[in-house]
mmCIF file of C-alpha atoms in Angstrom:
data_model
loop_
_atom_site.group_PDB
_atom_site.id
_atom_site.type_symbol
_atom_site.label_atom_id
_atom_site.label_comp_id
_atom_site.label_asym_id
_atom_site.label_seq_id
_atom_site.Cartn_x
_atom_site.Cartn_y
_atom_site.Cartn_z
ATOM 1 C CA MET A 1 -45.777 26.731 -18.878
ATOM 2 C CA LEU A 2 -44.176 23.701 -17.286
ATOM 3 C CA ARG A 3 -46.219 21.437 -19.499
ATOM 4 C CA THR A 4 -45.034 23.180 -22.705
ATOM 5 C CA SER A 5 -41.364 22.909 -21.798
ATOM 6 C CA THR A 6 -41.803 19.237 -20.907
ATOM 7 C CA THR A 7 -43.547 18.594 -24.213
ATOM 8 C CA SER A 8 -40.833 20.353 -26.189
ATOM 9 C CA THR A 9 -38.135 18.408 -24.333
ATOM 10 C CA VAL A 10 -39.878 15.134 -25.137
ATOM 11 C CA CYS A 11 -40.217 16.179 -28.794
ATOM 12 C CA ARG A 12 -36.528 17.088 -29.013
ATOM 13 C CA LYS A 13 -35.542 13.728 -27.517
ATOM 14 C CA ALA A 14 -37.813 11.897 -29.960
ATOM 15 C CA VAL A 15 -36.289 13.757 -32.913
ATOM 16 C CA THR A 16 -32.772 12.980 -31.659
ATOM 17 C CA ILE A 17 -33.605 9.275 -31.335
ATOM 18 C CA ALA A 18 -35.195 9.222 -34.796
ATOM 19 C CA ARG A 19 -32.121 10.861 -36.326
ATOM 20 C CA ARG A 20 -29.825 8.321 -34.672
ATOM 21 C CA ASN A 21 -31.955 5.469 -35.980
ATOM 22 C CA LEU A 22 -31.992 6.889 -39.493
ATOM 23 C CA SER A 23 -28.237 7.431 -39.546
ATOM 24 C CA SER A 24 -27.511 3.961 -38.176
ATOM 25 C CA ASN A 25 -29.877 2.390 -40.725
ATOM 26 C CA ALA A 26 -28.264 4.364 -43.544
ATOM 27 C CA SER A 27 -24.755 3.366 -42.487
ATOM 28 C CA SER A 28 -25.682 -0.286 -42.046
ATOM 29 C CA SER A 29 -27.302 -0.435 -45.494
ATOM 30 C CA THR A 30 -24.245 1.042 -47.186
ATOM 31 C CA THR A 31 -21.867 -1.293 -45.398
ATOM 32 C CA THR A 32 -23.756 -4.415 -46.473
ATOM 33 C CA ARG A 33 -23.684 -3.368 -50.107
ATOM 34 C CA GLN A 34 -20.903 -4.994 -52.083
ATOM 35 C CA SER A 35 -18.419 -2.655 -53.698
ATOM 36 C CA SER A 36 -17.006 -3.388 -57.111
ATOM 37 C CA ALA A 37 -14.856 -1.609 -59.663
ATOM 38 C CA LEU A 38 -17.846 -1.815 -62.005
ATOM 39 C CA ALA A 39 -20.251 -0.295 -59.467
ATOM 40 C CA GLY A 40 -20.245 3.332 -60.475
ATOM 41 C CA ASP A 41 -23.077 4.249 -58.138
ATOM 42 C CA THR A 42 -21.595 3.375 -54.753
ATOM 43 C CA GLY A 43 -20.668 5.986 -52.213
ATOM 44 C CA ARG A 44 -21.065 9.706 -51.787
ATOM 45 C CA LYS A 45 -18.277 10.481 -54.237
ATOM 46 C CA ALA A 46 -20.148 8.835 -57.111
ATOM 47 C CA THR A 47 -23.317 10.745 -56.314
ATOM 48 C CA HIS A 48 -21.408 14.009 -56.004
ATOM 49 C CA LEU A 49 -19.569 13.353 -59.270
ATOM 50 C CA HIS A 50 -22.838 12.446 -61.010
ATOM 51 C CA HIS A 51 -24.451 15.719 -59.911
ATOM 52 C CA ALA A 52 -21.358 17.764 -60.790
ATOM 53 C CA MET A 53 -21.298 16.286 -64.299
ATOM 54 C CA THR A 54 -24.981 17.085 -64.751
ATOM 55 C CA SER A 55 -24.379 20.691 -63.702
ATOM 56 C CA PHE A 56 -21.344 20.984 -65.969
ATOM 57 C CA LEU A 57 -23.234 19.690 -68.992
ATOM 58 C CA ALA A 58 -26.218 21.942 -68.313
ATOM 59 C CA ILE A 59 -24.042 25.068 -68.068
ATOM 60 C CA ALA A 60 -21.123 24.485 -70.452
ATOM 61 C CA ALA A 61 -22.917 22.951 -73.429
ATOM 62 C CA PRO A 62 -25.145 25.944 -74.257
ATOM 63 C CA ILE A 63 -22.247 28.363 -73.742
ATOM 64 C CA VAL A 64 -20.032 26.553 -76.235
ATOM 65 C CA MET A 65 -22.877 25.858 -78.656
ATOM 66 C CA PHE A 66 -23.859 29.540 -78.881
ATOM 67 C CA THR A 67 -20.290 30.856 -79.049
ATOM 68 C CA PRO A 68 -19.378 31.824 -82.622
ATOM 69 C CA ASP A 69 -17.358 29.227 -84.518
ATOM 70 C CA SER A 70 -14.505 31.663 -85.072
ATOM 71 C CA TYR A 71 -13.808 31.597 -81.307
ATOM 72 C CA THR A 72 -14.139 27.863 -80.781
ATOM 73 C CA ASP A 73 -12.510 26.367 -83.885
ATOM 74 C CA GLY A 74 -9.405 24.285 -83.340
ATOM 75 C CA MET A 75 -8.183 23.140 -79.942
ATOM 76 C CA ILE A 76 -11.034 24.722 -77.957
ATOM 77 C CA ASN A 77 -13.589 22.762 -79.968
ATOM 78 C CA LYS A 78 -11.614 19.519 -79.714
ATOM 79 C CA GLY A 79 -10.939 20.007 -76.002
ATOM 80 C CA PHE A 80 -14.593 20.755 -75.316
ATOM 81 C CA GLY A 81 -15.581 17.743 -77.405
ATOM 82 C CA MET A 82 -13.311 15.433 -75.425
ATOM 83 C CA LEU A 83 -14.615 16.899 -72.171
ATOM 84 C CA VAL A 84 -18.188 16.297 -73.315
ATOM 85 C CA ALA A 85 -17.309 12.767 -74.455
ATOM 86 C CA THR A 86 -15.784 11.965 -71.067
ATOM 87 C CA THR A 87 -18.568 13.598 -69.084
ATOM 88 C CA VAL A 88 -21.453 12.094 -71.057
ATOM 89 C CA SER A 89 -20.013 8.573 -70.996
ATOM 90 C CA ALA A 90 -19.197 8.716 -67.257
ATOM 91 C CA HIS A 91 -22.579 10.301 -66.497
ATOM 92 C CA SER A 92 -24.438 7.587 -68.387
ATOM 93 C CA TRP A 93 -22.316 4.835 -66.790
ATOM 94 C CA ILE A 94 -23.060 6.065 -63.259
ATOM 95 C CA GLY A 95 -26.739 6.658 -64.068
ATOM 96 C CA MET A 96 -27.190 3.212 -65.602
ATOM 97 C CA ASN A 97 -25.549 1.683 -62.531
ATOM 98 C CA TYR A 98 -28.236 3.367 -60.417
ATOM 99 C CA VAL A 99 -30.814 1.718 -62.690
ATOM 100 C CA ALA A 100 -29.058 -1.634 -62.356
ATOM 101 C CA THR A 101 -28.978 -1.314 -58.569
ATOM 102 C CA ASP A 102 -32.635 -0.349 -58.301
ATOM 103 C CA TYR A 103 -34.376 -2.459 -60.947
ATOM 104 C CA VAL A 104 -32.267 -5.443 -62.033
ATOM 105 C CA PRO A 105 -32.562 -7.256 -58.658
ATOM 106 C CA LYS A 106 -36.354 -7.209 -59.098
ATOM 107 C CA VAL A 107 -35.873 -9.442 -62.124
ATOM 108 C CA SER A 108 -32.941 -11.510 -60.850
ATOM 109 C CA LYS A 109 -30.183 -10.753 -58.366
ATOM 110 C CA ALA A 110 -27.814 -12.875 -60.443
ATOM 111 C CA LEU A 111 -28.136 -10.397 -63.335
ATOM 112 C CA VAL A 112 -26.715 -7.418 -61.405
ATOM 113 C CA GLY A 113 -23.087 -8.327 -62.257
ATOM 114 C CA PRO A 114 -23.719 -8.830 -65.986
ATOM 115 C CA ALA A 115 -25.775 -5.610 -66.046
ATOM 116 C CA ARG A 116 -22.835 -3.708 -64.564
ATOM 117 C CA VAL A 117 -20.472 -5.215 -67.161
ATOM 118 C CA PHE A 118 -22.918 -4.200 -69.899
ATOM 119 C CA ASN A 119 -23.115 -0.667 -68.473
ATOM 120 C CA ALA A 120 -19.315 -0.374 -68.405
ATOM 121 C CA ALA A 121 -19.080 -1.613 -72.006
ATOM 122 C CA LEU A 122 -21.828 0.803 -73.071
ATOM 123 C CA GLY A 123 -19.984 3.681 -71.370
ATOM 124 C CA LEU A 124 -16.760 2.707 -73.130
ATOM 125 C CA VAL A 125 -18.440 2.503 -76.544
ATOM 126 C CA THR A 126 -20.090 5.887 -75.893
ATOM 127 C CA PHE A 127 -16.724 7.401 -74.995
ATOM 128 C CA VAL A 128 -14.998 5.983 -78.076
ATOM 129 C CA GLY A 129 -17.781 7.112 -80.422
ATOM 130 C CA LEU A 130 -18.063 10.631 -79.010
ATOM 131 C CA SER A 131 -14.263 10.957 -78.934
ATOM 132 C CA LYS A 132 -14.087 10.078 -82.623
ATOM 133 C CA ILE A 133 -16.702 12.735 -83.379
ATOM 134 C CA ALA A 134 -14.929 15.270 -81.131
ATOM 135 C CA LEU A 135 -11.597 14.812 -82.879
ATOM 136 C CA ASN A 136 -13.154 14.984 -86.355
ATOM 137 C CA ASP A 137 -11.897 18.005 -88.288
ATOM 138 C CA LYS A 138 -15.399 18.946 -89.556
ATOM 139 C CA GLY A 139 -16.599 20.777 -86.464
ATOM 140 C CA GLY A 140 -16.442 18.033 -83.850
ATOM 141 C CA ILE A 141 -19.403 17.545 -81.514
ATOM 142 C CA LYS A 142 -20.531 21.136 -82.021
ATOM 143 C CA GLY A 143 -20.558 20.642 -85.811
ATOM 144 C CA ALA A 144 -22.391 17.318 -85.498
ATOM 145 C CA ILE A 145 -25.126 18.863 -83.367
ATOM 146 C CA LYS A 146 -25.437 21.900 -85.645
ATOM 147 C CA GLY A 147 -25.606 19.538 -88.621
ATOM 148 C CA LEU A 148 -28.898 18.172 -87.341
ATOM 149 C CA TRP A 149 -30.583 21.488 -88.227
ATOM 150 C CA ARG A 150 -28.635 22.426 -91.351
ATOM 151 C CA PRO A 151 -29.992 21.393 -94.707
ATOM 152 C CA GLN A 152 -27.767 19.031 -96.656
ATOM 153 C CA GLN A 153 -25.479 20.735 -99.127
ATOM 154 C CA LYS A 154 -25.939 19.681 -102.726
ATOM 155 C CA GLU A 155 -22.732 18.791 -104.492
#
């Protein structure tokens, strides 16, 4: 019995030491990383925001898409479209920054900055394009997506 309690005490101490080492390594790696206004993937807030946007898109998009047009025409459709435009462009910007952080340094560390600028520009272009579609009076984003499956009308 004495041997078991000694073994469990040693195991608990080893786990405590391992946890301390992991937390100190994690904090030291995040403090050495350079922060930038273009770095959308730094910190817990960015990760939390990225996951929240993914959840929002996964839940809200099907609800709005399957709601009858008579309920969503007008401001609801335009508001949802702008929300989708903002969420998709921010989601892609943060996600592409994760790609830039993980894979661009394997090619060249000097390309990380230009990759982040490219990602920000791509996010901006995505936002502008989706916003234009969202504010279109012919159904917005919902109408554009539905149009992919509708046959073309003959004039």
